[in-house]
CSV table of C-alpha atoms and ligand atoms in Angstrom, one decimal:
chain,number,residue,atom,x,y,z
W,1,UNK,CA,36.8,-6.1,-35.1
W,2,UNK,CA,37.5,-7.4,-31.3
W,3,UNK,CA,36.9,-4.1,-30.0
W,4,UNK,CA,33.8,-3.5,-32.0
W,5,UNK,CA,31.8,-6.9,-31.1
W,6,UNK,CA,32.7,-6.1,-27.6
W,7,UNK,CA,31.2,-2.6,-27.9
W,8,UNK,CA,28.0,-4.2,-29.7
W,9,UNK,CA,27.9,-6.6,-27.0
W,10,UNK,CA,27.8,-4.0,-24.4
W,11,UNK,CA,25.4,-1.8,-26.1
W,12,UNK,CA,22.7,-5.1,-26.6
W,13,UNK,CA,23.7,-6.2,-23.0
W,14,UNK,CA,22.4,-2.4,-22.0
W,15,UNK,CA,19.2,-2.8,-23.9
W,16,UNK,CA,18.3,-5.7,-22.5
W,17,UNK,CA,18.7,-4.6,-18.6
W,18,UNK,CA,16.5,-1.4,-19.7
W,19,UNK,CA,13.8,-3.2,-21.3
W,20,UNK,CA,14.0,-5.4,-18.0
W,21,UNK,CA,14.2,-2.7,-15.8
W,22,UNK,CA,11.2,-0.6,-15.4
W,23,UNK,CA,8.1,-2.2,-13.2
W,24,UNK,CA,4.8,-0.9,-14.8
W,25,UNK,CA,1.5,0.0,-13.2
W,26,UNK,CA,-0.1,-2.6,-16.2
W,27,UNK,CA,2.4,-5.5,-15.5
W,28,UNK,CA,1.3,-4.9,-11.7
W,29,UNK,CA,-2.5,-4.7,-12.2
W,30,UNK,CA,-2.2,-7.9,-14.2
W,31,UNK,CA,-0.6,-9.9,-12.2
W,32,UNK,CA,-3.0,-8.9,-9.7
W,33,UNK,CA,-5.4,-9.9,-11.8
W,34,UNK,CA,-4.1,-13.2,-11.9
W,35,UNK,CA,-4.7,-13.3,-8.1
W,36,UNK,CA,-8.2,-12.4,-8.4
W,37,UNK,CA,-8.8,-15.5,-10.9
W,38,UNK,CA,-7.6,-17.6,-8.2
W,39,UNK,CA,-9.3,-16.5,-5.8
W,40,UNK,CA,-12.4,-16.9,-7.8
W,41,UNK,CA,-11.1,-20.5,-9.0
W,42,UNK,CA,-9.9,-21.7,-5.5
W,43,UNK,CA,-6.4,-23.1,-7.7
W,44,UNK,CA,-3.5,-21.4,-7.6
W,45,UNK,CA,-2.3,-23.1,-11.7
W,46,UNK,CA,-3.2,-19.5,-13.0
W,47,UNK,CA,0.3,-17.8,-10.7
W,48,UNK,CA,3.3,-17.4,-12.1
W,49,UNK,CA,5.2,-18.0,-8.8
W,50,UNK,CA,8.7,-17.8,-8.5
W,51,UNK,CA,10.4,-21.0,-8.5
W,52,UNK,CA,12.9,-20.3,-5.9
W,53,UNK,CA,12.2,-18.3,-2.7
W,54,UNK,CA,8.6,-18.0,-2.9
W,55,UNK,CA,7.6,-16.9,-0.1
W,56,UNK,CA,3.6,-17.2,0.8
W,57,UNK,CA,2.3,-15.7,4.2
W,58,UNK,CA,-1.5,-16.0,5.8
W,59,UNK,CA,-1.8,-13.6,8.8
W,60,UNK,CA,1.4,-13.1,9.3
W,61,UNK,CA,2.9,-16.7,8.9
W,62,UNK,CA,4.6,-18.4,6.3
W,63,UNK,CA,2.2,-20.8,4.9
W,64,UNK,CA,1.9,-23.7,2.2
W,65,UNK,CA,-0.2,-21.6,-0.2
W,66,UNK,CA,-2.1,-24.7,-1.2
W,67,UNK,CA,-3.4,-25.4,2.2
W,68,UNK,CA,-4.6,-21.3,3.1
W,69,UNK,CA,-7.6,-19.5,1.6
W,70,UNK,CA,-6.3,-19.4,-1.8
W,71,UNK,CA,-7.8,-23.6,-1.6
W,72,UNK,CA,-11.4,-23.4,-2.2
W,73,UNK,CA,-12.8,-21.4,-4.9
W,74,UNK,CA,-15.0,-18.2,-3.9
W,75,UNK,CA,-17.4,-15.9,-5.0
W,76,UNK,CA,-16.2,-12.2,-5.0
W,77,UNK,CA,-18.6,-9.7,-4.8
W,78,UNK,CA,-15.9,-6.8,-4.9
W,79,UNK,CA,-12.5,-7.0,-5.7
W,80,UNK,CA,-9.7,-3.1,-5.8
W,81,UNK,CA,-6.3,-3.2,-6.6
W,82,UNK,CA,-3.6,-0.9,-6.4
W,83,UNK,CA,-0.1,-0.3,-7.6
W,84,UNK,CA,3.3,0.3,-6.8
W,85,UNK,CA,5.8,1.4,-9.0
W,86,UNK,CA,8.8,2.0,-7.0
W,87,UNK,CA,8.2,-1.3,-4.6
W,88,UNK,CA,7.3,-3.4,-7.6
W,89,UNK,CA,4.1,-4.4,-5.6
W,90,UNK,CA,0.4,-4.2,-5.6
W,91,UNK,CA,-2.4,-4.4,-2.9
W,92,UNK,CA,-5.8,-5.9,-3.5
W,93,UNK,CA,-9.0,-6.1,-1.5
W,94,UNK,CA,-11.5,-8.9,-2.1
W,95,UNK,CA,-14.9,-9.1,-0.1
W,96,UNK,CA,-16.8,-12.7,-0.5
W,97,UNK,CA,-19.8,-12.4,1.3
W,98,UNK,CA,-21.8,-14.7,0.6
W,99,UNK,CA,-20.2,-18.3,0.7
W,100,UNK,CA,-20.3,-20.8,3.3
W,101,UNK,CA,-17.2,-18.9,5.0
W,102,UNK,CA,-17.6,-15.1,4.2
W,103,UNK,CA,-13.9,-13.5,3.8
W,104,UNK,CA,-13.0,-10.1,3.5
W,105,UNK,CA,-8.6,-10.5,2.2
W,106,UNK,CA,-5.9,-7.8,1.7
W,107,UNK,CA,-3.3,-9.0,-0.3
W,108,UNK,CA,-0.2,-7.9,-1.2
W,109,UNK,CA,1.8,-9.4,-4.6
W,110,UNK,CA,5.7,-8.8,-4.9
W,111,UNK,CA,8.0,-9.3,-7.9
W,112,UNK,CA,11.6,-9.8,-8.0
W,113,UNK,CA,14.0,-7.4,-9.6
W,114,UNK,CA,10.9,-5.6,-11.5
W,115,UNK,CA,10.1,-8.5,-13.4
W,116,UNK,CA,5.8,-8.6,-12.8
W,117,UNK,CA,5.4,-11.6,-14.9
W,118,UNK,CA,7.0,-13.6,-11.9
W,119,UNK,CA,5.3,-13.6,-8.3
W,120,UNK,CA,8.0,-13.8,-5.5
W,121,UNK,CA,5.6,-12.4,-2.3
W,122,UNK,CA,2.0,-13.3,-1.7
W,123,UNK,CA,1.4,-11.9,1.3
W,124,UNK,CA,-2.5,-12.3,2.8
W,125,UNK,CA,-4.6,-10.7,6.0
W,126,UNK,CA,-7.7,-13.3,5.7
W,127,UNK,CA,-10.3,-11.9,7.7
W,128,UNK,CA,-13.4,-14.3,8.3
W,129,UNK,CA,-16.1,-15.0,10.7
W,130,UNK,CA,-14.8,-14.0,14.7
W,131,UNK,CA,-12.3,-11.6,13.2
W,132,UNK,CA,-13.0,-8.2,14.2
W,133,UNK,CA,-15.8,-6.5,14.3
W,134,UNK,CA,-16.9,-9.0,10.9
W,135,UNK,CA,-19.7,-8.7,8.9
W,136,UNK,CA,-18.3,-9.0,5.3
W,137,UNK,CA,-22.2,-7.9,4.2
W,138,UNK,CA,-22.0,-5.0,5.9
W,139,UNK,CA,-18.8,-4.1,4.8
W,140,UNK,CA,-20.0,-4.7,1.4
W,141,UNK,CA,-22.7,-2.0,2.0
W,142,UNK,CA,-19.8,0.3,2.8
W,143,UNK,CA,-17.3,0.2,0.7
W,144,UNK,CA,-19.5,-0.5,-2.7
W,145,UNK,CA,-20.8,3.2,-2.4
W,146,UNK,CA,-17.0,4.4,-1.9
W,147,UNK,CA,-15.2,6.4,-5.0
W,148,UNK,CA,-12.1,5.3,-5.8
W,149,UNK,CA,-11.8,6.7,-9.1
W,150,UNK,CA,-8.3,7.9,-10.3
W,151,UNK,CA,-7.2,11.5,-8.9
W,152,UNK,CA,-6.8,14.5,-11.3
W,153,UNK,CA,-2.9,14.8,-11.1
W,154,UNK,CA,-3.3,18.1,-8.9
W,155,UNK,CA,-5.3,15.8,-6.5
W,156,UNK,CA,-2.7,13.6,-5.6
W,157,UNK,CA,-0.4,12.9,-2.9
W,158,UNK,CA,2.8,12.4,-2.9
W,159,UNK,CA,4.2,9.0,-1.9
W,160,UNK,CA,6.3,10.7,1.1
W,161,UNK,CA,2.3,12.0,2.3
W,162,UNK,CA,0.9,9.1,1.9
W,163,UNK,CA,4.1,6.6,3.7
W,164,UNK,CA,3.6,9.3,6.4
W,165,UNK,CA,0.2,9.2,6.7
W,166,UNK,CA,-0.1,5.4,6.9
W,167,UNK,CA,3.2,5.7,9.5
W,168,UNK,CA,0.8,8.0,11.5
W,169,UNK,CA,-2.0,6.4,11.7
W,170,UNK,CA,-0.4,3.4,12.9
W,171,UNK,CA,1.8,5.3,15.6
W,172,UNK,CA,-1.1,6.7,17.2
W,173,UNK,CA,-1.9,4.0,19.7
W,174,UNK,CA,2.0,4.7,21.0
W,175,UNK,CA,2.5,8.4,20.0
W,176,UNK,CA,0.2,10.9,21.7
W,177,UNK,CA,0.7,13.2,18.7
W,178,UNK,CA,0.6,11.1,15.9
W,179,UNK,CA,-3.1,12.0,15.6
W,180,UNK,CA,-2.5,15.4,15.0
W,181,UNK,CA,-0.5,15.2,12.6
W,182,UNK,CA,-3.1,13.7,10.0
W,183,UNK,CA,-4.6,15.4,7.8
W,184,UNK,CA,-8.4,14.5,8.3
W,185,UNK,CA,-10.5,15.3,5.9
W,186,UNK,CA,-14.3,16.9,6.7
W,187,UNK,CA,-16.1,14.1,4.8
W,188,UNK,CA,-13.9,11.3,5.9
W,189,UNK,CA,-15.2,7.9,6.5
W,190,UNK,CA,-13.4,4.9,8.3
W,191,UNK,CA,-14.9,1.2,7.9
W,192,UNK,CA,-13.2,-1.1,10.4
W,193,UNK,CA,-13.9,-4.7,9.4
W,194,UNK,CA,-17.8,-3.6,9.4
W,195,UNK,CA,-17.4,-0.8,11.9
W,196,UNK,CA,-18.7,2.6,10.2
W,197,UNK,CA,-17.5,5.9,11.7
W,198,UNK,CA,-18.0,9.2,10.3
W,199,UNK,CA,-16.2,12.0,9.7
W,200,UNK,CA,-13.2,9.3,11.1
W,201,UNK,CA,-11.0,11.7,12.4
W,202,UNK,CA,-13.2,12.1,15.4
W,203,UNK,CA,-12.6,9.6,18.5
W,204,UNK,CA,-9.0,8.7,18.2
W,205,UNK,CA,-6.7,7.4,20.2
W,206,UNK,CA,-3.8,9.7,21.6
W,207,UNK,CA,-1.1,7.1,23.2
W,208,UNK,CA,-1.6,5.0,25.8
W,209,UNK,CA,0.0,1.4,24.7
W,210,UNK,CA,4.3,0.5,24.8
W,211,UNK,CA,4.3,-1.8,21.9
W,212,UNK,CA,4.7,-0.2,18.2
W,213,UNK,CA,2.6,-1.6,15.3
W,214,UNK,CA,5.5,-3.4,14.0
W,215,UNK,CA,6.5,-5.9,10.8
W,216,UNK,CA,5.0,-2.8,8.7
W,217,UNK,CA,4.6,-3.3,4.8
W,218,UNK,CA,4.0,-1.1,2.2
W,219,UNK,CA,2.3,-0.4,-1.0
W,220,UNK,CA,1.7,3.2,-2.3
W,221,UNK,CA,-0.3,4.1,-5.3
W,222,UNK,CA,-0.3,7.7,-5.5
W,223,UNK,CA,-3.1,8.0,-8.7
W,224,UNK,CA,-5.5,6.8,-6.5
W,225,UNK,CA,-4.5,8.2,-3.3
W,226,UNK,CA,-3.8,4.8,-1.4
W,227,UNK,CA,-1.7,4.0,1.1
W,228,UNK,CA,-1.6,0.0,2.4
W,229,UNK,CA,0.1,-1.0,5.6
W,230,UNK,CA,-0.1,-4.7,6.7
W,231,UNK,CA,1.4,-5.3,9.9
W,232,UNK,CA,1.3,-7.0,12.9
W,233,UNK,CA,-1.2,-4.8,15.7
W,234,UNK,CA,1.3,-5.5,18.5
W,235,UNK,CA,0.1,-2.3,20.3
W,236,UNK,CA,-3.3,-3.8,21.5
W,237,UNK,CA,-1.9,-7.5,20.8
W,238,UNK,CA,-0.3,-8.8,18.0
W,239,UNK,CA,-3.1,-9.3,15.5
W,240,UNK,CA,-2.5,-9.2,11.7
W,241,UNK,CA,-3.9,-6.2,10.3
W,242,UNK,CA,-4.0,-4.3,7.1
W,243,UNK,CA,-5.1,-0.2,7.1
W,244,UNK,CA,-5.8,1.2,3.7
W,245,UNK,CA,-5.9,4.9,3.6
W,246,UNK,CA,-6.9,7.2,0.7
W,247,UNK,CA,-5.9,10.7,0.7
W,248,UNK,CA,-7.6,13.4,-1.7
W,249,UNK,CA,-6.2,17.0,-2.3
W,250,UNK,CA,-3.9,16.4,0.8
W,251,UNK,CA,-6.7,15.3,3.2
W,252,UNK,CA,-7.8,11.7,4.2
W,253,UNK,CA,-10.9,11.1,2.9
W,254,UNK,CA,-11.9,6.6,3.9
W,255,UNK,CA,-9.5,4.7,6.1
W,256,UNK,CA,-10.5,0.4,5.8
W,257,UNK,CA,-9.1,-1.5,8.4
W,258,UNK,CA,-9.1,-5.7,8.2
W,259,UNK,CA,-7.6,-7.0,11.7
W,260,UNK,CA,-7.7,-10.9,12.1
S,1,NAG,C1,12.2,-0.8,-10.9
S,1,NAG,O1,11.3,0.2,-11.5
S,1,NAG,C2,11.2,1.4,-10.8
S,1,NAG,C3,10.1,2.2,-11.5
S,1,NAG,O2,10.3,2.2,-12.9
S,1,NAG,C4,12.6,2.1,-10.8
S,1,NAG,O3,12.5,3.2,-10.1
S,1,NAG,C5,13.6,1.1,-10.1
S,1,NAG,O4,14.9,1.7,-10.2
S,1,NAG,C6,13.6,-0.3,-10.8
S,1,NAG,N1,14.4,-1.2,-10.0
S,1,NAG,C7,15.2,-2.1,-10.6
S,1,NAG,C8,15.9,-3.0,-9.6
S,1,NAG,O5,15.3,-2.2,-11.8
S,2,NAG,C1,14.4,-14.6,-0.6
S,2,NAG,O1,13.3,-13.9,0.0
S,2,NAG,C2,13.6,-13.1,1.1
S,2,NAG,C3,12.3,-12.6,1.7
S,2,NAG,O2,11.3,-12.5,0.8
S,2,NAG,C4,14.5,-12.0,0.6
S,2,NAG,O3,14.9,-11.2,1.7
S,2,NAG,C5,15.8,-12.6,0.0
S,2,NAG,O4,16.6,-11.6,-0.5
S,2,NAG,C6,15.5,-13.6,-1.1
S,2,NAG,N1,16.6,-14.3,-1.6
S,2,NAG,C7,16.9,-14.4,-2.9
S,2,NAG,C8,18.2,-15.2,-3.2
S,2,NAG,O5,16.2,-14.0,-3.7
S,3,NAG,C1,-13.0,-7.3,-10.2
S,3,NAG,O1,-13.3,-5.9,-10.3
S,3,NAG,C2,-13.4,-5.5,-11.7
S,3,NAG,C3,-13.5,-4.0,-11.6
S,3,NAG,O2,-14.6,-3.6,-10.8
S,3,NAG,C4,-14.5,-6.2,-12.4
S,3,NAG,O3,-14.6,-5.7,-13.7
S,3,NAG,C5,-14.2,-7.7,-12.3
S,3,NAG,O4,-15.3,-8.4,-12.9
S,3,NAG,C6,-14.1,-8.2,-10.9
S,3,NAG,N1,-13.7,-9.6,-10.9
S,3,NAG,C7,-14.4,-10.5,-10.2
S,3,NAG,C8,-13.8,-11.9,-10.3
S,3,NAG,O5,-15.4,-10.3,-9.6
């Protein structure tokens, strides 16, 4: 009897960690969600942040959440969020244009030990007026005639392309041959903050700084295609940055950039 409501103990004990276990692409995109209302609301009542550790960060600094963007409520004309899986993270761009204070934000939510119902990581580039090259109307212009459907499965990347792509394309201020290595693709567009070049993989820079784009962070969503890196731009001067690439059928097809 001992030994049996041990074993039944075991096997409930199991089925508990497995239902626990697995992060999912809705859990993600909801909690994401959840973001979005906030941002819209200006309150931060509608997160479920973790109670201890919570860790929020606004251009690269730890922050009191209720003090930073997240404290007035604003009007989003375009918000695109992506999901991770394997990091148990997501990535969302929101463009507010037409406020008082235009923002164009890449955030990125975490969630401890696969468990999306709880926010550990709110983690913000907050780009405004006088951050580079800004003109969150402009950027509006671009990036609402973008396609950033969900790839046919033979379209997709895999997430070692894409983490090598986004490795790339920040290395190639410091690595001569980092450019060379990316896949461009014909019909490739890059918006940087409101900065339009096209195809993107022309002009590029081949070396030439010391200091790596460093404090990288990922999140990979390889249905879509997207790659997000936020990190600090320490190779032309420590700004806080985010680069979004999207690859399709193994080529890079829009690049964003959002550098405070
Ligand atoms: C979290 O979920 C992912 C994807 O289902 C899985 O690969 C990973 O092992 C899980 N991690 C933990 C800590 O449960
Ligand atoms: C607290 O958060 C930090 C950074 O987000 C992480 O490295 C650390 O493991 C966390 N500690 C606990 C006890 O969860
Ligand atoms: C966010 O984007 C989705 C998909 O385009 C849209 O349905 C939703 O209304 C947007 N949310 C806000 C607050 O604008």
């Amino acid at each position: 009897m001992g030994a049996f409501l041990l074993t039944l103990t075991t096997i409930l004990g199991g089925a508990a960690t497995l239902a626990s276990a697995d992060c999912t692409r809705e859990g993600l995109l909801a909690a994401a969600n959840s973001y979005v209302a906030a941002v819209t609301a200006g309150k931060i009542d509608g997160l479920n942040l973790a109670t201890t550790n919570f860790t929020y960060q606004e251009n690269n600094k730890k922050a009191d959440i209720k003090k930073g963007v997240l404290s007035q409520p604003l009007k989003i004309d375009l918000n695109r969020s992506t999901a991770d899986t394997v990091a148990c993270a997501s990535y969302t761009m929101i463009i507010s244009s037409t406020g008082a204070k235009p923002y164009v934000l890449a955030a990125q939510l975490r969630h401890p030990g696969n468990d999306t119902t709880v926010i550990s990581t709110i983690d913000i580039i907050a780009a405004t007026t006088g951050s580079l090259f800004f003109n969150a109307k402009q950027t509006l212009g671009y990036i609402q005639k973008e396609d950033w459907g969900t790839l046919a499965p033979e379209n997709r990347p895999s997430r070692e392309l894409l983490k090598k792509v986004g490795d790339a394309y920040l290395d190639m201020w410091t690595d001569a041959k980092a450019a060379d290595t990316i896949p461009w693709g014909t019909q490739c567009e890059r918006v940087e903050g409101s900065a339009l070049t096209r195809p993107c993989g022309g002009s590029l820079p081949h070396g030439g700084s010391t200091k790596p784009n460093g404090n990288r962070r990922y999140v990979i969503d390889e249905t879509v295609g997207s790659v997000d890196v936020l990190c600090s731009f320490d190779s032309l001067g420590n700004y806080p940055d985010s680069h979004e690439v999207r690859v399709e059928a193994g080529k890079v097809k829009y690049v964003h950039t959002i550098t405070v």
